[in-house]
């Protein structure tokens, strides 16, 4: 379901990626300035928050027109039918059929509905209407400079809409669903009483009066009084799973550490990756090669999906299977799923330090490996967190402070505010029309970029790690931050500075700053950082 929902989000918003740049703008330079924006899809429990990549170029003439007086009946809307979705009621024409390209309903004229076994053919329609909740996704029309209009939606806290036209660069949106050059896309955001924002999107292909048609659709939208909230999958909390007891670690086993996670393995097990240069994955194997312990750092734990699966077992009246919780001090996730099939043994262990790093510790046995129950119990008994992993306190405090390197920006730098984040930037760094959180200075022979990404992660998402080799720095309004300086790893020439700042103690509300380019300098990087003030950045 998460993949399907993410596809619908891409389907609806990929048109933003098709707003084309003006001639003369380097496509590779634009790609370097791509900015990520995190938002939540629906209320679905069971997946990491989707990350959307929004890359907007400079757009041509914006539509600066007043809302026209609508005729009593528009041809498109003359035979309308009422539909309901995500807390809204709206009207679509009778010749618009419902179709489900990604598991979520859409409406369009003459969609191609494939046979259920023909999964290679995706339902499509040249024009369509879709409804979906959004979180922190700006109206594309606003980003490209078109007006944003307040709307009256009965029962809504607030509503606003805007529109844009696609340049149609040929990039697919989802299968056959594309936005051709000149396609009109209108977006209406409606705020429900619980704070949820639901977006109604209409794409119109070769319509004579697309803006009037979209605004007529806006006039039909109202709050669904019978809506009881989004459907959510059931889940069994970790504490309700059966406890899997850990065992004693044999005296012959050796103990080691993997990025703040303590573990133990038999002394004769060899390491598949260099023990002196442990990366994000560490592999250890029994001498006969039939048993392997694999450890990985991860940003996306699967425990929520596993809890759903356990709930589905229970709902069907089946046993939970070999799915357990662990008693691991200092963790907010500690679970294991055991699978046995075709002579193989697989134990998938997931642990996370409360508010900190996540780890996958998987024990795999191939056919002929023998009984691994005691080995698994001993592996579980050897797990723990080192002092350096406790909220990163020890490792973070050991970093060199950035304060001695900070420099006051020159007096002629201009003040800039981005979503409540204040800073000062060189006059030549400009935010082009249609970009969001990006400032640049391009010339035929050089370039200089600054980009900012804001992050608001769900409680089950792991926060971004703070670099262990940078300088610690907390601008006003932040709780932690790490700054790095270096060069572009691809060219080895241009300057590259990066910083991650936590706005909350758990790190799940944060922002990143990247600064690079052939004209970028370390001196300017420290001057920009010295001007940062996140006091007014909303973290509610």
XYZ file of C-alpha atoms in Angstrom:
540
model
C 0.000 0.000 0.000
C 2.847 2.428 0.817
C 4.407 1.931 -2.616
C 1.028 2.428 -4.250
C 0.377 5.603 -2.283
C 3.846 6.945 -3.062
C 3.177 6.310 -6.751
C -0.022 8.343 -6.578
C 1.836 11.197 -4.914
C 4.394 11.020 -7.713
C 1.621 10.850 -10.296
C -0.038 13.960 -8.960
C 3.052 16.031 -8.259
C 5.500 14.882 -10.917
C 4.014 17.515 -13.175
C 5.983 19.939 -11.016
C 9.130 18.264 -12.257
C 7.963 18.917 -15.804
C 7.821 22.671 -15.471
C 10.635 23.455 -17.835
C 13.536 25.878 -17.440
C 14.136 28.806 -19.745
C 16.586 28.321 -22.570
C 20.156 28.810 -21.496
C 19.883 27.263 -18.037
C 22.227 24.323 -17.568
C 20.234 21.197 -16.774
C 23.097 19.682 -14.809
C 23.382 22.815 -12.719
C 19.665 22.627 -12.008
C 20.051 19.019 -10.956
C 22.747 20.041 -8.515
C 20.278 22.430 -6.965
C 17.568 19.832 -6.473
C 15.925 20.195 -3.104
C 14.200 17.484 -1.167
C 11.050 18.021 0.791
C 9.647 15.579 3.258
C 5.919 15.028 3.639
C 3.622 12.399 4.981
C 1.257 10.371 2.794
C -2.142 9.793 4.427
C -2.382 8.374 7.928
C -1.106 5.002 6.791
C 0.908 3.183 9.457
C 3.452 0.895 7.986
C 6.155 2.642 6.060
C 8.822 5.283 6.141
C 7.784 8.744 5.279
C 7.985 9.355 1.576
C 10.607 11.815 0.443
C 9.594 13.881 -2.603
C 12.144 15.479 -4.902
C 10.876 18.821 -6.203
C 13.020 20.451 -8.882
C 11.427 23.549 -10.345
C 12.838 25.634 -13.146
C 12.018 29.205 -14.042
C 8.585 29.388 -15.577
C 7.297 31.654 -18.304
C 4.510 34.151 -18.015
C 2.374 33.707 -14.915
C -1.382 34.089 -15.115
C -2.372 37.284 -13.382
C -6.109 37.331 -13.929
C -9.040 37.860 -11.658
C -11.397 34.981 -11.064
C -13.931 35.129 -13.915
C -17.684 35.171 -13.493
C -18.645 31.562 -14.154
C -21.490 30.735 -16.507
C -24.461 28.980 -14.988
C -23.565 25.731 -16.748
C -20.245 24.711 -18.229
C -20.313 21.981 -20.891
C -17.828 19.860 -18.941
C -19.807 20.015 -15.738
C -23.310 19.823 -17.151
C -23.911 16.210 -16.110
C -22.024 16.027 -12.851
C -21.921 13.177 -10.378
C -21.043 13.443 -6.689
C -18.014 11.581 -5.297
C -16.447 11.364 -1.835
C -12.812 10.980 -0.880
C -10.593 11.789 2.134
C -13.213 13.912 3.919
C -14.364 15.895 0.889
C -17.417 15.796 -1.336
C -17.073 17.106 -4.878
C -18.692 16.784 -8.276
C -17.192 15.213 -11.379
C -18.945 14.839 -14.741
C -20.935 11.725 -15.497
C -18.510 10.677 -18.222
C -15.667 10.600 -15.686
C -15.084 7.024 -14.561
C -13.368 6.010 -11.366
C -10.098 4.192 -11.836
C -7.392 3.080 -9.412
C -3.929 3.193 -10.960
C -2.206 3.029 -7.584
C -4.889 1.722 -5.250
C -6.356 5.197 -4.638
C -9.399 6.393 -6.597
C -9.106 8.892 -9.444
C -11.665 10.054 -11.991
C -11.244 10.723 -15.685
C -12.959 10.386 -19.071
C -12.305 7.169 -21.001
C -9.603 5.705 -18.755
C -7.940 2.529 -19.986
C -8.961 -0.112 -17.451
C -6.716 -3.183 -17.793
C -7.713 -6.759 -17.100
C -6.782 -7.654 -13.521
C -4.129 -10.041 -14.824
C -2.687 -7.465 -17.200
C -0.593 -5.602 -14.650
C 1.741 -4.112 -17.252
C -0.996 -1.806 -18.517
C -1.696 1.073 -16.159
C -5.121 2.748 -16.169
C -4.836 6.188 -17.726
C -6.809 9.220 -18.764
C -5.638 12.367 -20.523
C -7.571 14.492 -18.031
C -8.269 13.512 -14.443
C -9.246 14.520 -10.913
C -7.508 13.124 -7.824
C -7.823 13.715 -4.076
C -5.115 13.072 -1.470
C -3.945 14.435 1.897
C -0.682 16.387 1.807
C 1.668 17.595 4.509
C 3.871 20.608 3.908
C 3.758 20.371 0.087
C 3.476 23.912 -1.328
C 1.050 24.656 -4.131
C 3.073 24.437 -7.328
C 1.304 27.469 -8.735
C 2.563 29.510 -5.807
C 6.117 28.283 -6.346
C 6.110 29.338 -9.993
C 4.701 32.775 -9.249
C 1.010 32.365 -10.047
C -1.569 33.912 -7.698
C -2.994 31.955 -4.777
C -6.734 32.468 -4.320
C -8.688 31.967 -1.089
C -11.731 29.758 -1.621
C -14.984 29.246 0.270
C -15.385 25.522 0.998
C -18.401 24.838 3.263
C -17.289 23.300 6.556
C -13.557 23.814 5.962
C -11.216 25.720 8.245
C -9.554 27.286 5.201
C -9.073 26.632 1.503
C -6.877 28.065 -1.243
C -6.011 27.188 -4.796
C -3.598 27.949 -7.609
C -2.642 26.514 -10.995
C 0.197 26.122 -13.496
C 0.823 24.807 -16.988
C 3.190 21.938 -17.732
C 5.950 22.288 -20.295
C 5.822 18.556 -21.085
C 9.457 17.505 -21.336
C 8.421 13.903 -22.017
C 9.225 12.571 -18.552
C 6.631 9.970 -17.536
C 4.503 10.588 -14.474
C 3.335 7.012 -14.015
C 3.182 4.619 -16.911
C 1.086 6.301 -19.608
C -0.036 9.150 -17.350
C 1.956 12.139 -18.562
C 1.567 15.880 -18.564
C 1.867 17.146 -22.125
C 3.043 20.617 -23.048
C 0.267 23.065 -22.305
C -1.650 20.809 -19.937
C -3.388 22.775 -17.203
C -2.987 21.599 -13.613
C -5.083 23.133 -10.826
C -4.580 22.414 -7.123
C -7.015 23.164 -4.290
C -5.880 22.712 -0.675
C -8.647 22.271 1.923
C -7.891 22.274 5.668
C -10.133 19.967 7.701
C -11.129 20.557 11.325
C -8.425 18.180 12.600
C -5.705 20.120 10.778
C -5.370 17.680 7.872
C -4.848 19.355 4.503
C -6.481 17.542 1.580
C -5.519 18.467 -1.974
C -7.834 18.223 -4.961
C -5.825 18.130 -8.200
C -7.272 18.492 -11.688
C -5.237 17.979 -14.869
C -6.933 19.099 -18.073
C -5.716 18.232 -21.542
C -6.744 20.456 -24.471
C -9.622 22.218 -22.689
C -10.792 25.518 -24.161
C -11.443 27.104 -20.747
C -9.317 25.125 -18.284
C -9.130 27.754 -15.552
C -12.890 28.310 -15.548
C -13.455 24.552 -15.566
C -11.160 24.048 -12.588
C -12.761 26.906 -10.662
C -16.197 25.432 -11.318
C -14.924 22.195 -9.761
C -13.657 24.216 -6.770
C -17.180 25.615 -6.319
C -18.571 22.089 -5.862
C -16.225 21.054 -3.046
C -17.510 20.795 0.512
C -16.644 18.925 3.718
C -18.028 15.382 4.023
C -19.972 15.381 7.297
C -20.097 11.563 7.287
C -16.309 11.160 7.052
C -14.913 9.189 9.998
C -11.221 9.662 9.293
C -8.715 7.735 7.178
C -8.678 3.979 7.262
C -5.621 2.679 9.072
C -4.228 -0.766 9.161
C -4.325 -2.475 12.545
C -1.073 -3.087 14.338
C 0.084 -4.889 17.421
C 2.293 -2.728 19.671
C 5.745 -4.047 20.367
C 4.953 -4.569 24.042
C 2.136 -6.986 23.129
C 4.431 -9.354 21.230
C 5.782 -12.457 22.988
C 9.157 -11.966 24.661
C 12.152 -13.783 23.194
C 14.609 -14.490 25.985
C 18.260 -13.654 25.372
C 20.956 -16.126 26.409
C 24.327 -15.888 28.109
C 27.296 -15.045 25.903
C 29.825 -17.941 26.003
C 33.186 -17.052 27.516
C 34.909 -18.103 24.277
C 33.087 -15.499 22.208
C 34.734 -12.188 21.412
C 33.002 -8.884 21.974
C 33.161 -5.950 19.585
C 31.393 -2.715 18.657
C 29.655 -1.568 15.468
C 28.944 2.177 15.324
C 27.813 2.302 18.949
C 26.189 -1.157 19.037
C 27.862 -3.808 21.170
C 27.756 -7.384 19.885
C 29.462 -10.734 20.399
C 30.354 -13.604 18.027
C 32.353 -16.838 18.272
C 36.076 -16.109 18.314
C 36.774 -18.089 15.125
C 34.280 -16.203 12.986
C 35.963 -14.186 10.256
C 34.947 -10.738 9.103
C 33.770 -10.207 5.560
C 34.659 -6.510 5.608
C 37.733 -4.881 7.086
C 37.437 -4.672 10.859
C 39.767 -1.641 10.779
C 37.493 0.276 8.413
C 33.946 -0.674 9.297
C 31.454 1.036 7.011
C 27.685 0.958 7.212
C 27.685 -2.842 6.827
C 29.675 -5.470 8.716
C 29.621 -9.188 7.813
C 30.979 -11.976 9.990
C 30.978 -15.671 8.954
C 31.451 -19.056 10.550
C 34.577 -20.800 9.176
C 32.509 -23.210 7.057
C 30.628 -20.279 5.505
C 27.213 -21.726 6.371
C 26.309 -19.143 9.012
C 26.563 -15.384 8.626
C 25.919 -12.414 10.898
C 25.235 -9.228 8.985
C 24.969 -5.844 10.721
C 23.813 -2.671 9.019
C 23.001 0.905 9.906
C 19.553 1.798 8.642
C 17.275 4.818 8.377
C 14.193 2.706 7.709
C 13.253 0.068 10.223
C 10.520 -2.365 9.266
C 9.048 -2.861 12.710
C 5.832 -0.987 11.933
C 5.196 -3.147 8.868
C 5.978 -6.219 10.984
C 3.522 -5.090 13.641
C 0.870 -4.789 10.934
C 1.663 -8.282 9.727
C 1.327 -9.632 13.244
C -2.042 -7.895 13.576
C -3.204 -9.435 10.315
C -2.290 -12.885 11.638
C -4.300 -12.196 14.781
C -7.267 -10.842 12.814
C -7.337 -14.044 10.781
C -7.283 -16.095 13.959
C -3.798 -17.406 13.245
C -0.791 -17.569 15.504
C 1.628 -14.705 15.385
C 4.351 -16.976 14.079
C 7.969 -16.571 15.043
C 7.768 -12.849 15.724
C 8.978 -11.481 19.055
C 10.034 -8.506 21.099
C 13.361 -8.239 22.911
C 14.238 -6.772 26.271
C 17.081 -4.412 25.326
C 17.912 -1.582 27.703
C 17.913 1.880 26.147
C 16.005 0.905 22.996
C 12.676 2.071 21.596
C 12.673 -0.697 18.971
C 13.856 -4.245 19.672
C 12.177 -6.956 17.635
C 13.035 -10.138 15.771
C 11.333 -12.160 13.074
C 12.457 -15.782 12.579
C 11.864 -17.657 9.349
C 12.661 -21.268 8.479
C 12.226 -22.716 5.001
C 13.996 -25.170 2.674
C 16.550 -25.941 5.324
C 17.520 -22.296 5.819
C 17.294 -20.296 9.045
C 16.871 -16.516 9.028
C 16.537 -14.247 12.052
C 15.869 -10.574 11.276
C 16.738 -8.461 14.310
C 15.973 -4.744 14.463
C 17.046 -2.462 17.288
C 17.161 1.276 17.761
C 18.577 3.384 20.527
C 15.723 5.566 21.830
C 15.807 8.667 19.643
C 19.039 7.493 18.017
C 20.476 5.150 15.448
C 18.774 2.109 13.979
C 20.464 -1.235 13.301
C 19.615 -4.444 11.487
C 21.388 -7.502 12.933
C 20.539 -10.533 10.827
C 21.622 -14.106 11.489
C 21.466 -16.329 8.407
C 22.001 -20.079 8.299
C 22.243 -22.069 5.071
C 21.159 -25.703 4.653
C 23.299 -27.951 6.811
C 24.163 -25.185 9.283
C 22.578 -27.113 12.164
C 20.477 -25.838 15.053
C 21.040 -22.083 15.518
C 18.636 -21.423 18.391
C 21.437 -21.247 20.971
C 23.530 -19.073 18.662
C 20.646 -16.656 18.223
C 20.051 -16.480 21.986
C 23.739 -15.718 22.559
C 23.766 -13.060 19.810
C 20.773 -11.389 21.446
C 22.465 -11.586 24.835
C 25.504 -9.782 23.431
C 23.609 -6.789 22.088
C 23.859 -3.460 23.881
C 24.672 0.181 23.371
C 28.031 1.762 24.059
C 28.276 5.046 25.921
C 28.972 6.843 22.645
C 25.637 5.716 21.229
C 23.446 7.148 23.987
C 21.774 9.945 22.051
C 25.188 10.526 20.530
C 26.145 12.573 23.589
C 29.732 11.417 24.075
C 30.639 11.358 20.388
C 29.009 14.742 19.761
C 30.676 16.436 22.715
C 34.029 15.140 21.501
C 33.753 17.063 18.223
C 35.721 20.271 17.863
C 33.540 23.384 18.260
C 32.927 25.452 15.150
C 32.792 28.774 17.019
C 36.486 29.687 16.524
C 36.023 29.304 12.769
C 32.895 31.437 12.436
C 33.252 34.851 10.800
C 30.872 37.793 10.686
C 29.383 38.260 7.203
C 30.285 41.443 5.288
C 28.013 44.429 5.885
C 26.777 44.483 2.275
C 25.314 40.953 2.474
C 21.542 40.893 2.215
C 19.204 39.516 4.920
C 17.147 36.522 3.777
C 14.308 34.663 5.518
C 13.272 31.155 4.503
C 10.282 29.589 6.308
C 11.305 31.436 9.501
C 15.037 30.713 9.141
C 17.010 33.988 9.054
C 20.435 34.387 7.457
C 22.576 36.752 5.404
C 23.798 35.926 1.894
C 26.102 37.528 -0.700
C 24.238 39.823 -3.084
C 25.070 37.651 -6.084
C 23.278 34.637 -4.580
C 19.689 34.886 -5.821
C 16.656 32.638 -5.501
C 15.347 32.196 -9.031
C 11.626 32.329 -9.672
C 10.207 28.842 -9.290
C 12.849 27.512 -6.921
C 12.255 26.684 -3.276
C 15.065 26.922 -0.747
C 17.746 27.406 -3.425
C 20.013 30.383 -4.053
C 22.589 30.439 -6.828
C 24.952 32.541 -8.833
C 25.724 31.120 -12.242
C 27.999 32.410 -14.966
C 29.389 30.721 -18.085
C 32.600 29.815 -16.280
C 31.600 29.399 -12.626
C 28.749 28.619 -10.276
C 27.833 28.909 -6.606
C 24.877 27.240 -4.898
C 23.238 27.295 -1.468
C 20.275 25.004 -0.713
C 18.212 24.347 2.406
C 16.075 21.276 3.140
C 13.548 21.206 5.991
C 12.704 17.849 7.556
C 9.780 16.760 9.737
C 10.015 13.004 10.333
C 7.430 10.738 11.923
C 8.104 9.144 15.293
C 8.902 5.793 13.700
C 11.477 7.354 11.355
C 15.111 7.527 12.352
C 16.543 11.058 12.457
C 19.448 12.039 10.261
C 22.813 11.071 11.685
C 25.135 13.890 12.623
C 28.483 13.529 10.901
C 31.126 12.143 13.262
C 33.989 13.974 11.550
C 32.686 17.546 11.475
C 32.494 20.530 13.817
C 29.722 20.877 16.371
C 27.662 24.041 16.144
C 24.243 25.129 17.478
C 22.890 28.308 15.855
C 20.040 30.005 17.784
C 16.933 27.835 17.742
C 18.772 24.513 17.288
C 19.648 21.769 19.762
C 22.545 20.155 17.892
C 24.380 20.564 14.644
C 27.434 19.354 12.770
C 29.251 21.242 10.009
C 31.624 19.715 7.466
C 33.982 21.283 4.928
C 35.506 19.571 1.939
C 35.510 19.295 -1.833
C 33.141 17.797 -4.355
C 33.843 14.032 -4.241
C 33.210 13.711 -7.977
C 35.547 16.435 -9.221
C 37.814 16.805 -6.200
C 38.019 20.507 -7.015
C 35.038 22.722 -6.099
C 34.304 23.514 -2.443
C 31.536 21.603 -0.680
C 30.147 22.502 2.743
C 27.319 20.663 4.463
C 25.570 21.092 7.804
C 22.771 19.239 9.601
C 20.973 20.956 12.477
C 18.458 19.392 14.859
C 15.579 21.649 15.863
C 14.286 19.185 18.463
C 16.123 16.946 20.919
C 15.134 13.762 19.057
C 16.373 15.137 15.727
C 13.198 14.382 13.817
C 12.611 18.052 13.104
C 15.746 19.346 11.477
C 17.181 21.180 8.504
C 20.163 20.749 6.223
C 22.277 23.387 4.502
C 24.520 22.652 1.518
C 26.916 25.122 -0.065
C 29.067 24.348 -3.082
C 30.469 25.575 -6.352
C 33.572 26.660 -8.200
C 33.147 30.154 -6.689
C 32.258 28.834 -3.229
C 34.867 29.322 -0.503
C 35.334 28.073 3.037
C 35.467 31.667 4.285
C 32.024 32.410 2.865
C 30.708 29.119 4.265
C 31.638 30.111 7.823
C 30.205 33.606 7.282
C 26.870 32.173 6.109
C 26.755 29.778 9.061
C 27.491 32.584 11.517
C 24.380 34.438 10.287
C 21.949 31.536 10.785
C 19.107 32.077 13.243
C 16.412 29.377 13.496
C 14.574 30.932 16.434
C 11.477 31.679 14.328
C 11.506 28.366 12.457
C 8.250 26.589 13.335
C 8.822 23.274 15.146
C 5.278 22.774 16.479
